[in-house]
PDB file of C-alpha atoms in Angstrom:
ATOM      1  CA  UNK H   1     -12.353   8.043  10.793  1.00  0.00           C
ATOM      2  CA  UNK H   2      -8.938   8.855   9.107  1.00  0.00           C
ATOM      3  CA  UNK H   3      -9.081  10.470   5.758  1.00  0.00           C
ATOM      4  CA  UNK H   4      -6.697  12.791   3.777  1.00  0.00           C
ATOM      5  CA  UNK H   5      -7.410  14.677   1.081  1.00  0.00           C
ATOM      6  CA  UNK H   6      -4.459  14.785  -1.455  1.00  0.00           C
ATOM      7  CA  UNK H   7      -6.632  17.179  -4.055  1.00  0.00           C
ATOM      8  CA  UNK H   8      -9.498  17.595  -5.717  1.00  0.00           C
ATOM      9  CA  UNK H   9     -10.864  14.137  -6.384  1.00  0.00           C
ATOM     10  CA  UNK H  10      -8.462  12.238  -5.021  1.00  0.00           C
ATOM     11  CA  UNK H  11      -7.758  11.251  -1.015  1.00  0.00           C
ATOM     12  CA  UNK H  12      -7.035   8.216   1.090  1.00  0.00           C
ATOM     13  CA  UNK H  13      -9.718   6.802   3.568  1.00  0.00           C
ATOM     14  CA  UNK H  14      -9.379   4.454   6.355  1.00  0.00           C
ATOM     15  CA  UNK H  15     -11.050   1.522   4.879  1.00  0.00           C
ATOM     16  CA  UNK H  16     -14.202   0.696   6.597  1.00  0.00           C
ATOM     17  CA  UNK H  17     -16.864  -2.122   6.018  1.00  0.00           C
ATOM     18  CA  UNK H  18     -19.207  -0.275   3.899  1.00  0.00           C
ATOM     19  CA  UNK H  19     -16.450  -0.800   1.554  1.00  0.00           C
ATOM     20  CA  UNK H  20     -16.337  -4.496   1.002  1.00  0.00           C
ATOM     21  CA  UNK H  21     -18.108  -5.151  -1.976  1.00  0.00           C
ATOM     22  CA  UNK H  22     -16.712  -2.006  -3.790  1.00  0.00           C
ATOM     23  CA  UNK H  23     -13.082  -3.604  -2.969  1.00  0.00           C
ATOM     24  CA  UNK H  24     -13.992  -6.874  -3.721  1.00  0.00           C
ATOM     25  CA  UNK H  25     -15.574  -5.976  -6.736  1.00  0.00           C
ATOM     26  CA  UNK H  26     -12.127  -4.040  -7.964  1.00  0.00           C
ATOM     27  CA  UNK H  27     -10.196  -6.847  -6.831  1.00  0.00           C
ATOM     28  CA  UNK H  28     -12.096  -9.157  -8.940  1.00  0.00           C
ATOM     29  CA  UNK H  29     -11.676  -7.133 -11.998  1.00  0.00           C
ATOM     30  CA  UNK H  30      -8.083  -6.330 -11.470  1.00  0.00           C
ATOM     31  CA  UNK H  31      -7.502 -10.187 -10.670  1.00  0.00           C
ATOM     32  CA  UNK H  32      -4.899 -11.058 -13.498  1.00  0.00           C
ATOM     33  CA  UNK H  33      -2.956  -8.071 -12.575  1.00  0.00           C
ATOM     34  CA  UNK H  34      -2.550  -8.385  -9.117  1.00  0.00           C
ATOM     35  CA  UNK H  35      -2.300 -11.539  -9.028  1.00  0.00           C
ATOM     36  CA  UNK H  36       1.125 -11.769 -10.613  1.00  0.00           C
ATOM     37  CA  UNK H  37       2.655  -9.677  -7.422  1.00  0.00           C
ATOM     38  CA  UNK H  38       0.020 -10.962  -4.935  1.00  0.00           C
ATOM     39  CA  UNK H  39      -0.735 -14.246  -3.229  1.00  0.00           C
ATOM     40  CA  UNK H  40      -3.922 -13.700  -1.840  1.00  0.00           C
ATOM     41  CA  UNK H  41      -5.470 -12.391  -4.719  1.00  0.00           C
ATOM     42  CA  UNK H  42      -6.838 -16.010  -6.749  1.00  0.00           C
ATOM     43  CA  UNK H  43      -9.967 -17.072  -4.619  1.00  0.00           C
ATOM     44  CA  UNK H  44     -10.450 -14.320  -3.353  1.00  0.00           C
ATOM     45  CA  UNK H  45     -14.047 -13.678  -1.906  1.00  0.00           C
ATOM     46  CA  UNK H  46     -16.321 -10.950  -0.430  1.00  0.00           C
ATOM     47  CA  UNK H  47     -15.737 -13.058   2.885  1.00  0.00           C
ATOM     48  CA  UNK H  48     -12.124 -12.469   2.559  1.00  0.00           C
ATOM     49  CA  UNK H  49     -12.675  -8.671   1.712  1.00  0.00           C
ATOM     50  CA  UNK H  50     -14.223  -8.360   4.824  1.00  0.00           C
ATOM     51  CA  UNK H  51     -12.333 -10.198   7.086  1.00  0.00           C
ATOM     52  CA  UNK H  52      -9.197  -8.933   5.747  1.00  0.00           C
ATOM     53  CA  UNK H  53     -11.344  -5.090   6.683  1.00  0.00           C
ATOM     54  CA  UNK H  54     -12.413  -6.374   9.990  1.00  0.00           C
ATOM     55  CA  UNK H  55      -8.573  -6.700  11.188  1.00  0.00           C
ATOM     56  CA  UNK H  56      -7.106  -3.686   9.409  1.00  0.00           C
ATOM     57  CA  UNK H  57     -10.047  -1.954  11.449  1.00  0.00           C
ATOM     58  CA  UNK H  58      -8.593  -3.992  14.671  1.00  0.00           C
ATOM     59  CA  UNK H  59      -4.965  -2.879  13.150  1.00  0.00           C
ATOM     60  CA  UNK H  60      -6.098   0.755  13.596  1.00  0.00           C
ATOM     61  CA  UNK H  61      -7.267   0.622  16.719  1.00  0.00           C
ATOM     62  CA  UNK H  62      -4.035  -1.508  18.560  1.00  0.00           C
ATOM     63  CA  UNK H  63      -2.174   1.192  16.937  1.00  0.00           C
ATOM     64  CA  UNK H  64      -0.319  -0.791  14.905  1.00  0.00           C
ATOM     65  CA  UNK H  65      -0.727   0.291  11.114  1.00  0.00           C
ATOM     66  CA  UNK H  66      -3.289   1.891   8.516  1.00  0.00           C
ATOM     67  CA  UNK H  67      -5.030   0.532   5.523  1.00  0.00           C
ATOM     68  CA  UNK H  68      -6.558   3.025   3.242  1.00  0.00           C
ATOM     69  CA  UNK H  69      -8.997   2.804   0.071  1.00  0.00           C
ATOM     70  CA  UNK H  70      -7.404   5.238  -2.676  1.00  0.00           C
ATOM     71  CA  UNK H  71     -10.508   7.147  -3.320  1.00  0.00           C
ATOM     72  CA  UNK H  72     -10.277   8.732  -6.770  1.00  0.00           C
ATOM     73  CA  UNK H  73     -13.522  10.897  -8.218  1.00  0.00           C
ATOM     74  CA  UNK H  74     -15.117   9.329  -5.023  1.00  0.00           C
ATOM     75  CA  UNK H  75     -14.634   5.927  -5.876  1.00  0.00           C
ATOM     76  CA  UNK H  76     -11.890   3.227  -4.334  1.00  0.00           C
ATOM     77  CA  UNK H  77      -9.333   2.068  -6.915  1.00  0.00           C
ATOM     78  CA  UNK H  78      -6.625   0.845  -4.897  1.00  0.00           C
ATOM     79  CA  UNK H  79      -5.163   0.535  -1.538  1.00  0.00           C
ATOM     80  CA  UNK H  80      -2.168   1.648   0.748  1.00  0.00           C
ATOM     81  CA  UNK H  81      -1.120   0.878   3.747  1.00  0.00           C
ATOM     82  CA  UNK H  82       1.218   0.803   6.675  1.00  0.00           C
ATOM     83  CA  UNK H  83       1.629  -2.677   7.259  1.00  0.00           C
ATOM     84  CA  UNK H  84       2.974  -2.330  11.124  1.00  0.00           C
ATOM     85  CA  UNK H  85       4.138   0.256  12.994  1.00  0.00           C
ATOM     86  CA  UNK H  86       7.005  -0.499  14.733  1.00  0.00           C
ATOM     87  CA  UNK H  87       7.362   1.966  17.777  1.00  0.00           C
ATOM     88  CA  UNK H  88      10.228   1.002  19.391  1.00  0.00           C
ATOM     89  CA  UNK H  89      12.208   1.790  16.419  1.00  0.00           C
ATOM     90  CA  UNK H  90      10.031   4.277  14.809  1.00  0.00           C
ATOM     91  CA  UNK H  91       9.733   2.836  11.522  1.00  0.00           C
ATOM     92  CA  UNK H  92       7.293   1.506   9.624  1.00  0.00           C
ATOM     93  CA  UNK H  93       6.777  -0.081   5.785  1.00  0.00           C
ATOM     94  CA  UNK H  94       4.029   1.020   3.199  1.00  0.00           C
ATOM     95  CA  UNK H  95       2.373  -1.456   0.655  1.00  0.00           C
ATOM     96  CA  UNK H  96      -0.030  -0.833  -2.177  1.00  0.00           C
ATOM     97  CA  UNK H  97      -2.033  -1.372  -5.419  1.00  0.00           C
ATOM     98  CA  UNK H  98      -3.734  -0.026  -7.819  1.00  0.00           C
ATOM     99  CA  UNK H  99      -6.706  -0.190 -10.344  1.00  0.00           C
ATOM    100  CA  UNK H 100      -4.725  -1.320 -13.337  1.00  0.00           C
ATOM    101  CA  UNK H 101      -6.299   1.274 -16.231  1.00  0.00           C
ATOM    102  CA  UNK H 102      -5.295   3.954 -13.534  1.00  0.00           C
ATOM    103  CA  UNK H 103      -1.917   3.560 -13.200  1.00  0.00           C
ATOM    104  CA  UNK H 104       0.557   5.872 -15.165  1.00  0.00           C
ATOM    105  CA  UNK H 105      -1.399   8.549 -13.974  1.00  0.00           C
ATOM    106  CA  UNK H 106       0.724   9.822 -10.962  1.00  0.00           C
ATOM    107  CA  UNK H 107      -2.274   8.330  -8.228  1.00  0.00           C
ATOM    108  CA  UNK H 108       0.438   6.248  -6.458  1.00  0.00           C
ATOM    109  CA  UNK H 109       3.069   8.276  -6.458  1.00  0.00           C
ATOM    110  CA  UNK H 110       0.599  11.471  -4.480  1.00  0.00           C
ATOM    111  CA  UNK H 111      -0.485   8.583  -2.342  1.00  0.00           C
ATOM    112  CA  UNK H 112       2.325   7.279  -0.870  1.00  0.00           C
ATOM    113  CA  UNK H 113       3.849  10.491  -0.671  1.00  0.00           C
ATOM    114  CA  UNK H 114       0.781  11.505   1.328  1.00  0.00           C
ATOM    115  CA  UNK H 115       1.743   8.635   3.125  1.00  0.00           C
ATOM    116  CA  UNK H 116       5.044   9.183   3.960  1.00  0.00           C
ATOM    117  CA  UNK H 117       4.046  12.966   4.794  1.00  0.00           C
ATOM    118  CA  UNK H 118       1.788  11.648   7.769  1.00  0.00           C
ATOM    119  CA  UNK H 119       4.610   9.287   9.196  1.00  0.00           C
ATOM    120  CA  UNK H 120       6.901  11.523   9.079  1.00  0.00           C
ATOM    121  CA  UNK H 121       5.126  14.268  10.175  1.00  0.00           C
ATOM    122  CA  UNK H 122       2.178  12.986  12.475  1.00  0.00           C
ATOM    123  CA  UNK H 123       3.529   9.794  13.317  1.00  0.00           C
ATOM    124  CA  UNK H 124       6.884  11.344  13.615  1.00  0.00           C
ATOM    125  CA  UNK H 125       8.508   7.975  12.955  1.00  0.00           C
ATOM    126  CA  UNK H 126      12.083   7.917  11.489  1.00  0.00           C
ATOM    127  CA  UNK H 127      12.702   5.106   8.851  1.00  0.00           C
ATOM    128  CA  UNK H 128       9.517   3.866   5.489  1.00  0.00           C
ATOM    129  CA  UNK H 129      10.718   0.766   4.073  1.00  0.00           C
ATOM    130  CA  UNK H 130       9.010  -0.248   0.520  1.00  0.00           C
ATOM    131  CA  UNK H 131       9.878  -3.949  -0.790  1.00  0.00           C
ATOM    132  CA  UNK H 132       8.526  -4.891  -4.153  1.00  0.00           C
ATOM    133  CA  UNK H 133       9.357  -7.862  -6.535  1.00  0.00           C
ATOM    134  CA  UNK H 134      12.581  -7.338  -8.717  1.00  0.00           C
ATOM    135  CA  UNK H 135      10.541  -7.602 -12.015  1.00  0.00           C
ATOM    136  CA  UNK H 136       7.409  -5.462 -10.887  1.00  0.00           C
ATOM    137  CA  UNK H 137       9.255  -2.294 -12.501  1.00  0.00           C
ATOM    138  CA  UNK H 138       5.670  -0.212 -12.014  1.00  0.00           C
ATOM    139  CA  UNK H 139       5.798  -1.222  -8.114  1.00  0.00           C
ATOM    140  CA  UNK H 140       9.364  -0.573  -8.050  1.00  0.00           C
ATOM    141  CA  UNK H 141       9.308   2.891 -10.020  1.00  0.00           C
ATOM    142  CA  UNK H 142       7.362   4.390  -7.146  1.00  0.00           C
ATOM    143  CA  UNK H 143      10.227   4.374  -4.134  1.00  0.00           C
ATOM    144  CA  UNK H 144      12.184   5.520  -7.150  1.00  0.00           C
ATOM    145  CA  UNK H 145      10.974   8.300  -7.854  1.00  0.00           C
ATOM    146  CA  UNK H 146       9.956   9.211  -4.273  1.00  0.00           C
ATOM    147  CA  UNK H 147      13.568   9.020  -3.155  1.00  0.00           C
ATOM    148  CA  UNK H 148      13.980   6.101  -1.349  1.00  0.00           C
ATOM    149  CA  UNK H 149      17.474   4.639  -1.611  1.00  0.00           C
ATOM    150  CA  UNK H 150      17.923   0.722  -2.802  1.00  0.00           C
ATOM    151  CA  UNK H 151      19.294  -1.266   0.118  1.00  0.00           C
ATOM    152  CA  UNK H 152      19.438  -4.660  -1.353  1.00  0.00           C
ATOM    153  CA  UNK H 153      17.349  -7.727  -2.489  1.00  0.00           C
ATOM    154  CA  UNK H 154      15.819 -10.004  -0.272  1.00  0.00           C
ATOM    155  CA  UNK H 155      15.832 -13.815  -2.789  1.00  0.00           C
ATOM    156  CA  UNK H 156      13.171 -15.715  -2.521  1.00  0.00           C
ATOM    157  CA  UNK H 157      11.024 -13.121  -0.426  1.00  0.00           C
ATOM    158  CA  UNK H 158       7.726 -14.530  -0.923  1.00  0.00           C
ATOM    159  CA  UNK H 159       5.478 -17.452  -2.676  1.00  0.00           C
ATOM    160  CA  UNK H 160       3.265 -16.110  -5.531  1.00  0.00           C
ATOM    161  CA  UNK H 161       1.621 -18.224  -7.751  1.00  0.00           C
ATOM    162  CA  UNK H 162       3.662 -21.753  -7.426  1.00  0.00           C
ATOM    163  CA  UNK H 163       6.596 -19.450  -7.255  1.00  0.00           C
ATOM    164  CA  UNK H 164       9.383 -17.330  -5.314  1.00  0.00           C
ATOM    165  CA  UNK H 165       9.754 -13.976  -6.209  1.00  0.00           C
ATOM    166  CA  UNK H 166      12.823 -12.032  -4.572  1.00  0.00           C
ATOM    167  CA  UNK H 167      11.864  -8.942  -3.228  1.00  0.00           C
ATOM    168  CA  UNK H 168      14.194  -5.160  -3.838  1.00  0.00           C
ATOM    169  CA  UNK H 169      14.543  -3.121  -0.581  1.00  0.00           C
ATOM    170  CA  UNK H 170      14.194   0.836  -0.757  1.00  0.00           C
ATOM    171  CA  UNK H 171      14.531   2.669   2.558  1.00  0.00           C
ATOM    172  CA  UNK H 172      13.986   6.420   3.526  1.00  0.00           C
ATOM    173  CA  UNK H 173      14.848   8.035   6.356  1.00  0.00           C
ATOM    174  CA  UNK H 174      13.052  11.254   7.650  1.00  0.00           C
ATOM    175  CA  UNK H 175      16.081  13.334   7.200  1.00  0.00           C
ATOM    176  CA  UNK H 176      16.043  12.591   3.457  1.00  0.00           C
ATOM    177  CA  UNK H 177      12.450  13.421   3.351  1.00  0.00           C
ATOM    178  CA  UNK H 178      12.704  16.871   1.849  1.00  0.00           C
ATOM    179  CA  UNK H 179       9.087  18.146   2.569  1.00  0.00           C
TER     180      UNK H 179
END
C-alpha cells in the first residue's frame, strides 16, 4: 500500500480499514472543530468511517484520487487527500484536516507539500487546486504559505451547519512548484 515517509515520526499512509475506529475515534474528539468547516462531521459513526474507507480504497484503485491518514509518532491525527484526479487535464485538488491540539506545529504544511511533491513529480500532473472557507484562516494559511496563488472566491460554495460558507480558490501550477 502507498505510504510516504516525510521524517522521522511523521508520514502519510493510504488509509486502510484497520484504521476505522482509530479515525473515528479522532473524529469524535475533534467533532466541534471540524465541524465548523465540515458537513459530514455531526453524526458521524464508525459505519460512516468505514464506508467513507471502503470507497477511498475503491478511489485508489479506479485511479482516481488518494486518501491518506497523517500518521504522526505512529498514530493517525488527520487526513489528506486528492479528492479526484482529473487526467485529461492533469490536475487534481488536495483536502485535509487535522487533530486540533496538533496544529501550529508545521504537520500540514510537510503534508501537503509531500503531497504536492508526488503529483507533481510521480503523478506528473500540471495544476493542485486548494479551496477552503473564507473565515477558516488556519485552512487557508496553508496554500499560503505553500505558494499557491489566490484565484478568487467561490460564494456560497457549500452547506455547513444550516449555513453557506463561500469558499477562497488557491491554484499552483507545476512550473511554480520550486522543488
Amino acid at each position: 500500500m502507498f505510504k510516504h515517509i516525510i521524517e522521522e515520526n511523521l508520514d502519510i499512509r493510504l488509509l486502510e480499514l484497520r484504521h476505522a475506529e482509530q479515525l473515528y475515534d479522532l473524529v469524535s474528539r475533534n467533532e466541534e472543530h471540524l465541524a465548523e468547516w465540515l458537513p459530514w462531521v455531526k453524526g458521524n459513526k464508525i459505519e460512516n468511517t468505514k464506508g467513507f474507507i471502503e470507497a477511498a480504497l475503491q478511489k485508489f484503485v479506479n485511479n482516481d484520487g488518494i486518501d491518506c491518514g497523517i500518521f504522526y509518532h505512529d498514530r493517525i491525527v488527520g487526513v489528506i487527500a486528492l479528492h479526484r484526479l482529473d487526467w485529461l487535464n492533469k490536475k487534481t485538488s488536495v483536502g485535509y484536516w487535522l487533530d486540533g491540539s496538533l496544529q501550529g506545529k508545521g504537520i500540514m504544511t510537510k503534508a501537503c507539500e509531500a503531497m504536492i511533491n508526488y503529483s507533481f513529480h510521480d503523478l506528473q500532473l500540471n495544476r493542485i487546486e486548494i479551496r477552503a472557507g473564507v473565515n477558516n484562516l488556519k485552512s487557508r494559511a496553508i496554500p499560503e504559505r505553500l505558494g499557491f496563488e489566490k484565484e478568487g472566491i467561490v460564494r456560497q460554495a457549500e452547506w455547513v451547519n444550516d449555513r453557506y460558507i463561500h469558499h477562497v480558490v488557491y491554484g499552483l501550477l507545476k512550473e511554480d512548484w520550486g522543488q
